[in-house]
mmCIF file of C-alpha atoms in Angstrom:
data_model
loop_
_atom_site.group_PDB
_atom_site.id
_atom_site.type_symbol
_atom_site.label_atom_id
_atom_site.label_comp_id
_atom_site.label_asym_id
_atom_site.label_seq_id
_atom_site.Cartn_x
_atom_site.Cartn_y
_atom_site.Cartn_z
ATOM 1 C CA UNK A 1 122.610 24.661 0.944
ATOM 2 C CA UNK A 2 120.653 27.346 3.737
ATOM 3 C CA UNK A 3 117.674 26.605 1.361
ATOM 4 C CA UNK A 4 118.041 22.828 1.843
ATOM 5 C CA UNK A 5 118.133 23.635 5.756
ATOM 6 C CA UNK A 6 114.995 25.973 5.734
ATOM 7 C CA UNK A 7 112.918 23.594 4.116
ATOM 8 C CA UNK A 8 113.178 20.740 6.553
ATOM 9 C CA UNK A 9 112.412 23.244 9.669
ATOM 10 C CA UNK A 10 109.384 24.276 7.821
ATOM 11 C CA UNK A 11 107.916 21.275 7.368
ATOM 12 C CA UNK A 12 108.567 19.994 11.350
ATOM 13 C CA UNK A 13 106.996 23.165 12.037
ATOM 14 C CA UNK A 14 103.493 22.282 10.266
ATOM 15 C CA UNK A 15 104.032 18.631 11.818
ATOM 16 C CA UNK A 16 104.363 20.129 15.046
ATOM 17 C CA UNK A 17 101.401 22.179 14.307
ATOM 18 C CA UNK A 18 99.337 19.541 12.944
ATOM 19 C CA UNK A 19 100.417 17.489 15.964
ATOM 20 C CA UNK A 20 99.116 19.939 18.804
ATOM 21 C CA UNK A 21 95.729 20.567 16.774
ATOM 22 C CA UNK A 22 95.189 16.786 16.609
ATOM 23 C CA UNK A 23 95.827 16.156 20.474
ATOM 24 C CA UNK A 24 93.348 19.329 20.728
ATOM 25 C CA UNK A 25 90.569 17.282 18.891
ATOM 26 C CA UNK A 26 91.570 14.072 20.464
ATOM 27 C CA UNK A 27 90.918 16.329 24.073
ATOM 28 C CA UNK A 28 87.839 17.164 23.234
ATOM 29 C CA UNK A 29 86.300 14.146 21.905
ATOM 30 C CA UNK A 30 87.637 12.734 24.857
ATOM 31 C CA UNK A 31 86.498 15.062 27.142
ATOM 32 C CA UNK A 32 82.814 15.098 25.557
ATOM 33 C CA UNK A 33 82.440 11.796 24.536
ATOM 34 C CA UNK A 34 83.553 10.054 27.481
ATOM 35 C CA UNK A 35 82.704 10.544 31.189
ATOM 36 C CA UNK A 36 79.665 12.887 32.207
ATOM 37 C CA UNK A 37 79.490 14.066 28.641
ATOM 38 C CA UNK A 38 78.755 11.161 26.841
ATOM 39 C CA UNK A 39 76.242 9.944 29.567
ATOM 40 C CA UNK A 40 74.595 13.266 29.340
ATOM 41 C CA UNK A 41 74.662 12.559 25.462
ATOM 42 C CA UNK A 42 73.357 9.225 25.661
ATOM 43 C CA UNK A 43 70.612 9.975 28.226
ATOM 44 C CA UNK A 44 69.283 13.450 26.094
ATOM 45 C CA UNK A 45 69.646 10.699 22.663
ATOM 46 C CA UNK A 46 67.377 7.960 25.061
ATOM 47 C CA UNK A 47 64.527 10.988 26.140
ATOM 48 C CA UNK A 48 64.676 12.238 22.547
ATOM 49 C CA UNK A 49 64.131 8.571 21.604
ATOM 50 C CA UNK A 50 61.784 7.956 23.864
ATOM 51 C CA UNK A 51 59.556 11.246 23.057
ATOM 52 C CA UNK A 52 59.762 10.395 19.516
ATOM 53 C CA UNK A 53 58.818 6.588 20.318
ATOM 54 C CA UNK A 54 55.944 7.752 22.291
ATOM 55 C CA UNK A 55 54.574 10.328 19.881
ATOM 56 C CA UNK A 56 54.547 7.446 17.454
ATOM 57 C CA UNK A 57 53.045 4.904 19.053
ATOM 58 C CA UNK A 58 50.199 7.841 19.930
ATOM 59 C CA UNK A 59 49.961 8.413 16.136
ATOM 60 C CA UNK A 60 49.856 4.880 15.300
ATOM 61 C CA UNK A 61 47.345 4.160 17.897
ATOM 62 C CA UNK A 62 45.277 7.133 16.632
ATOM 63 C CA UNK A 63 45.559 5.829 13.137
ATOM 64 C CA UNK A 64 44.768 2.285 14.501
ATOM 65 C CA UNK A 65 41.527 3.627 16.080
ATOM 66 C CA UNK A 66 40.618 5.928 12.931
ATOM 67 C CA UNK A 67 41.281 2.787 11.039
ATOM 68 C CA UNK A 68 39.137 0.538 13.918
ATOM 69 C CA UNK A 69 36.106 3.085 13.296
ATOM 70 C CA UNK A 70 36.267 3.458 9.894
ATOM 71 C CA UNK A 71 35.749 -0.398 9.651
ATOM 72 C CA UNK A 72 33.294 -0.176 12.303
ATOM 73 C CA UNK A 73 31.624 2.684 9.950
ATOM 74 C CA UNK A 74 32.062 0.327 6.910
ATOM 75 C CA UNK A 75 30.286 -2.562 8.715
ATOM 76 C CA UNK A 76 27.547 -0.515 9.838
ATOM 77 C CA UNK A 77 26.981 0.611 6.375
ATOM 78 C CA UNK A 78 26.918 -3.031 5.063
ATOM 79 C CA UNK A 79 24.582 -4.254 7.466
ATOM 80 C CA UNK A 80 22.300 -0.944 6.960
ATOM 81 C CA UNK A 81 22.570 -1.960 3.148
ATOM 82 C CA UNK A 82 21.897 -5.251 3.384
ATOM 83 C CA UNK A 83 18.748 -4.322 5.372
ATOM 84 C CA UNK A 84 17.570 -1.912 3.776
ATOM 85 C CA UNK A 85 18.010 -4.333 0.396
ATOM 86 C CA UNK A 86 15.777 -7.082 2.540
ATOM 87 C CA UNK A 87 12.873 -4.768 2.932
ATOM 88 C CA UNK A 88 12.829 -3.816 -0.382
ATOM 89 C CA UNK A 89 13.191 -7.138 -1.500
ATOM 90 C CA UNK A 90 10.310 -7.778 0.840
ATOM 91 C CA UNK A 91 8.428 -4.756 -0.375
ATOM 92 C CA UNK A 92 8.784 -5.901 -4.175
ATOM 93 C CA UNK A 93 7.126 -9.553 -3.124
ATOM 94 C CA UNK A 94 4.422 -7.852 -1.260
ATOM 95 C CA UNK A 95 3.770 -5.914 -4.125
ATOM 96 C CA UNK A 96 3.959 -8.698 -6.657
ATOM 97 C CA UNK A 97 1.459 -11.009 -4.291
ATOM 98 C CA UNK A 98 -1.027 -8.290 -3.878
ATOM 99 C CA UNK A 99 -0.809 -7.429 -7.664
ATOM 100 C CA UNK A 100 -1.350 -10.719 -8.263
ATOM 101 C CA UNK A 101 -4.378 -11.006 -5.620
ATOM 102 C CA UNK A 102 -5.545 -8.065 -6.984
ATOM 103 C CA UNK A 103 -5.883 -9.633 -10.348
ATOM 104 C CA UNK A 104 -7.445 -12.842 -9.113
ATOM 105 C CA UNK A 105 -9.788 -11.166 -7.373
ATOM 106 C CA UNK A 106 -10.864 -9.028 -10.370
ATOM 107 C CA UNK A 107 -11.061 -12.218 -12.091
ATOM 108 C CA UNK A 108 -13.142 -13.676 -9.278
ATOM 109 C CA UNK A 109 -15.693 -10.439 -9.310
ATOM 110 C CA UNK A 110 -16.309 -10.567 -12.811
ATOM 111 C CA UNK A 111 -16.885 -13.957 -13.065
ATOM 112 C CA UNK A 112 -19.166 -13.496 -10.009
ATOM 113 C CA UNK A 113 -20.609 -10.873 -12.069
ATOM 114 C CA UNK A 114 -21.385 -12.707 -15.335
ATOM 115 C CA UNK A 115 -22.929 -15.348 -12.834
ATOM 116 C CA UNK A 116 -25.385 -12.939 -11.205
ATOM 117 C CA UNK A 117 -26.199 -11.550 -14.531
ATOM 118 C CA UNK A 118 -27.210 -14.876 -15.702
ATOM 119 C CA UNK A 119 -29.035 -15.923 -12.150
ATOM 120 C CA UNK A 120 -30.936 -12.260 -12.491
ATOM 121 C CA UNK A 121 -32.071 -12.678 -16.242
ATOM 122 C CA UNK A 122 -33.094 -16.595 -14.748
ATOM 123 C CA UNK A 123 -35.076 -15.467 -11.785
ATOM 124 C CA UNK A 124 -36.248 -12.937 -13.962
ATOM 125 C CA UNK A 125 -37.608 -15.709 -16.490
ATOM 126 C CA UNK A 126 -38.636 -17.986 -13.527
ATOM 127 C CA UNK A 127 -40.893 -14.814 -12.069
ATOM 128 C CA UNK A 128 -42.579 -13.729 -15.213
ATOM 129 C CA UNK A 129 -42.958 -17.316 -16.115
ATOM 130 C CA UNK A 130 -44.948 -17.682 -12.747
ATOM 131 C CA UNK A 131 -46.724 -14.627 -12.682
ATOM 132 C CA UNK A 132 -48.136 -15.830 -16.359
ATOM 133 C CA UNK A 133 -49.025 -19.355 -14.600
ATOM 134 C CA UNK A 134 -50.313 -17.824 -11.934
ATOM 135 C CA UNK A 135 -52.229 -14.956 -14.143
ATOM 136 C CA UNK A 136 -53.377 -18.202 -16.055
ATOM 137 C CA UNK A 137 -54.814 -20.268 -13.190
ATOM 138 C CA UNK A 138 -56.630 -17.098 -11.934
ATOM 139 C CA UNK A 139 -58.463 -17.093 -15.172
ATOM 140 C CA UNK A 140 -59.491 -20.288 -14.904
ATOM 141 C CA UNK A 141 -60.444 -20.546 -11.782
ATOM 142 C CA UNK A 142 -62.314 -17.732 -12.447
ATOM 143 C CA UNK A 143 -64.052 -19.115 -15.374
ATOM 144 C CA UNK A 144 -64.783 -22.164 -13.292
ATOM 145 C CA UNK A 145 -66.537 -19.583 -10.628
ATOM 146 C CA UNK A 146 -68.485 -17.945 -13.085
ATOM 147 C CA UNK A 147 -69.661 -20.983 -14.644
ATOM 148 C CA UNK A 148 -70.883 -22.474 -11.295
ATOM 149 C CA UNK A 149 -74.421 -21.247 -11.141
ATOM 150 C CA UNK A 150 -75.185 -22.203 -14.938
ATOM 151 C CA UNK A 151 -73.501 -25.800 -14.023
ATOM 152 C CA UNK A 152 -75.578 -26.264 -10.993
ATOM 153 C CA UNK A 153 -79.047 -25.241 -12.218
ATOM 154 C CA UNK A 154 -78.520 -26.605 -15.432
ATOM 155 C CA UNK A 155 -76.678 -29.965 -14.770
ATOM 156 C CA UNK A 156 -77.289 -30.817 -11.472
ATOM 157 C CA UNK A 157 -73.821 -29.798 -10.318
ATOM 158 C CA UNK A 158 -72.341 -27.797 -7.401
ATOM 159 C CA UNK A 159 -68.458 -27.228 -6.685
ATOM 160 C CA UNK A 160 -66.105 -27.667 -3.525
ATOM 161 C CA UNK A 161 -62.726 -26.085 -3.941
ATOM 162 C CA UNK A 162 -60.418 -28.280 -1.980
ATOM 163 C CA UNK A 163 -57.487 -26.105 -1.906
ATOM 164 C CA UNK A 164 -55.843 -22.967 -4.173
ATOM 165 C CA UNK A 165 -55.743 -25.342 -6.790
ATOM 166 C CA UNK A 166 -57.748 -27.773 -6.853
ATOM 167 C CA UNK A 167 -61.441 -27.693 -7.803
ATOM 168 C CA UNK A 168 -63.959 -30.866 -7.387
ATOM 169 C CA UNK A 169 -66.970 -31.180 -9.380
ATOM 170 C CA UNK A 170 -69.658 -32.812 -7.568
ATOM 171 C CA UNK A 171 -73.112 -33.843 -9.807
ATOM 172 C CA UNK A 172 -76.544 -35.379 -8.282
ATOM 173 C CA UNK A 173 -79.395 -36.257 -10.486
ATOM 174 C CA UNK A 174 -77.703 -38.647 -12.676
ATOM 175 C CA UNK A 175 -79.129 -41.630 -11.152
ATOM 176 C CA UNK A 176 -82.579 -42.401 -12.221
ATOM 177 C CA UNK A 177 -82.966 -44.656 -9.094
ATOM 178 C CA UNK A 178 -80.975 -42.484 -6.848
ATOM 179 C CA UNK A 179 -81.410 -38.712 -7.088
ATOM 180 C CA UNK A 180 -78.715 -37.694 -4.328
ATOM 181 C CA UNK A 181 -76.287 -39.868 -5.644
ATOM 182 C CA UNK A 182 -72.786 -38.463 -6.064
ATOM 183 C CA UNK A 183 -70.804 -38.700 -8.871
ATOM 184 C CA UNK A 184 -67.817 -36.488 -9.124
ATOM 185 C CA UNK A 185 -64.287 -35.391 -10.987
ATOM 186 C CA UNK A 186 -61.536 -33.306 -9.343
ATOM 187 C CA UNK A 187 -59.562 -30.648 -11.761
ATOM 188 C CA UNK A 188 -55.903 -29.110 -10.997
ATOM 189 C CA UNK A 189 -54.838 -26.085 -13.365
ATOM 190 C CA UNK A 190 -51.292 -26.108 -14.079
ATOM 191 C CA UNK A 191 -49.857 -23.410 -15.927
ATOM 192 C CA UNK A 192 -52.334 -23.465 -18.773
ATOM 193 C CA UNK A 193 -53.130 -26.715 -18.623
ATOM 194 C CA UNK A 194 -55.863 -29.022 -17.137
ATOM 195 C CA UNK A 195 -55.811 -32.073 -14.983
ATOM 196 C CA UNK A 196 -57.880 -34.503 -13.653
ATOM 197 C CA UNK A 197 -56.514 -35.856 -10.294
ATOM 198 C CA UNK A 198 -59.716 -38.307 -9.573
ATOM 199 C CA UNK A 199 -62.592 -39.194 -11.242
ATOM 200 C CA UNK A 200 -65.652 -41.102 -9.049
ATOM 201 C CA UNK A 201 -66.948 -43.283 -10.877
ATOM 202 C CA UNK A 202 -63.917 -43.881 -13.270
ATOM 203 C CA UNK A 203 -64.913 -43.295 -16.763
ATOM 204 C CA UNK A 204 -63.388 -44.301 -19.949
ATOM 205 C CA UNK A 205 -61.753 -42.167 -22.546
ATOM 206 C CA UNK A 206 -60.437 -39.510 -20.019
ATOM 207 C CA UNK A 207 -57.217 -38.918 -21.335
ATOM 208 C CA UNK A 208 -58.558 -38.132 -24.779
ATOM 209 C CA UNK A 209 -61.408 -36.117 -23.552
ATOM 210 C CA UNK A 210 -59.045 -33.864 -21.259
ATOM 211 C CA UNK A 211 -56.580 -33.811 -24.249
ATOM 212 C CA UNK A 212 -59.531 -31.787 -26.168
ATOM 213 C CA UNK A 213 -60.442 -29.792 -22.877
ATOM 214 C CA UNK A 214 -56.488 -28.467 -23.445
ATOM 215 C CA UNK A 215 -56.906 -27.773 -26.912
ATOM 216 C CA UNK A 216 -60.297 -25.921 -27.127
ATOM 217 C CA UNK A 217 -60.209 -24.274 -23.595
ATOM 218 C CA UNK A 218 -64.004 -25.674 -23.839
ATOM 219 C CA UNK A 219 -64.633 -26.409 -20.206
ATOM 220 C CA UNK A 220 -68.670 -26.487 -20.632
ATOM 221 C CA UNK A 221 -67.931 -28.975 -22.933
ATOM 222 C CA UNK A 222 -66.050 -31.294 -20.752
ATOM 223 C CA UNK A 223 -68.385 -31.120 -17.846
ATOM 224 C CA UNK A 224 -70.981 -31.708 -20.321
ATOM 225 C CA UNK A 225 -68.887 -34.581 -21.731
ATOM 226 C CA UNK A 226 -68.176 -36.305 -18.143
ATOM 227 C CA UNK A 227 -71.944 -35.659 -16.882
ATOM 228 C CA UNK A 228 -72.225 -38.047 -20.094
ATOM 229 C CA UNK A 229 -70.026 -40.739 -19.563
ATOM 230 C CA UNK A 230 -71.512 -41.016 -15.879
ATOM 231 C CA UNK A 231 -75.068 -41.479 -17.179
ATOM 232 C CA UNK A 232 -73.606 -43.800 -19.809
ATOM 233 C CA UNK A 233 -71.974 -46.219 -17.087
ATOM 234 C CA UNK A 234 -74.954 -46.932 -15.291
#
């Protein structure tokens, strides 16, 4: 029965116990959370909030300019590649056009060559052609000169050269009747041929006679032969 008692005034004991240390805690957390405490709390939780706010809005704002640059840096590139692509783009048509000049002009400049090669060996032809007209007529002319005294004392004849290439052949003492009458017959050497350009009196047969003259080379024979078909007209 004591043991019944003792166990009752044990436990209001702890209760009591229990009871003060709760209105201890309930003290304090009034004490600190209420009044000057919990406005000291509260202002020391807004600075803390506030620092930490502030240091992150500095970081972000750092990142947000890193980031700002790096794009910058990225855009800078792009346009640097993009013109440096250009000019090479440009470079590689420049090259292809002047390649392409290039080989249009070495076309050009050997076809200009092959031309002048052919012009050369043609002047070349042309000038040794000439020089063997010209080689010719000086013979003949020459011929014609040399025969000139024979002509005259022989035949009656004298000679007028009326220019570099033409030579007239003058006779007198044809005409019975008329000693100083004229008769006469121009010559032109061409090449290394003969022509007769006039004939006074005309004479028949001319054409075949100076076809001979260009055959034989015989011109003693064709004086002779025209000094005939003068005396023959009259």
């Amino acid at each position: 029965m004591a043991d019944q008692d003792a166990a009752p005034q044990e436990s209001s004991t702890e209760l009591a116990i229990l009871a003060s240390n709760l209105q201890q805690v309930q003290h304090k957390i009034m004490n600190q959370w209420t009044g000057k405490g919990l406005d000291q709390f509260l202002e020391q939780y807004q600075l803390s909030q506030e620092q930490w706010l502030q240091q992150a809005t500095d970081e972000i704002k750092e990142i947000k300019g890193r980031l700002d640059q790096l794009h910058e840096e990225s855009a800078q590139n792009k346009e640097a590649i993009a013109i440096q692509k250009r000019k090479a783009d440009e470079m590689k048509l420049a090259i292809e056009d002047a390649a392409e000049k290039r080989q249009k002009l070495m076309f050009e400049k050997e076809q200009l060559m092959k031309e002048i090669q052919v012009k050369s060996k043609e002047i070349k032809d042309e000038k040794e052609l000439l020089e063997a007209q010209q080689n010719a007529t000086r013979l003949r002319l020459n011929e014609l000169n040399k025969a000139e005294e024979f002509f005259k004392d022989r035949l009656g004849l004298r000679f007028k050269k009326l220019d570099s290439e033409n030579l007239q052949f003058v006779f007198t003492n044809i005409d019975p009747k008329d000693h100083e009458r004229v008769f006469y017959f121009t010559i032109k050497v061409v090449g290394k041929e003969y022509h007769v350009t006039d004939c006074s009196p005309a004479v028949s047969g001319m054409d075949e006679l100076l076809k001979q003259l260009n055959e034989s080379n015989n011109l003693m024979e064709f004086v002779v032969a025209i000094r005939k078909k003068f005396k023959k007209g009259l």
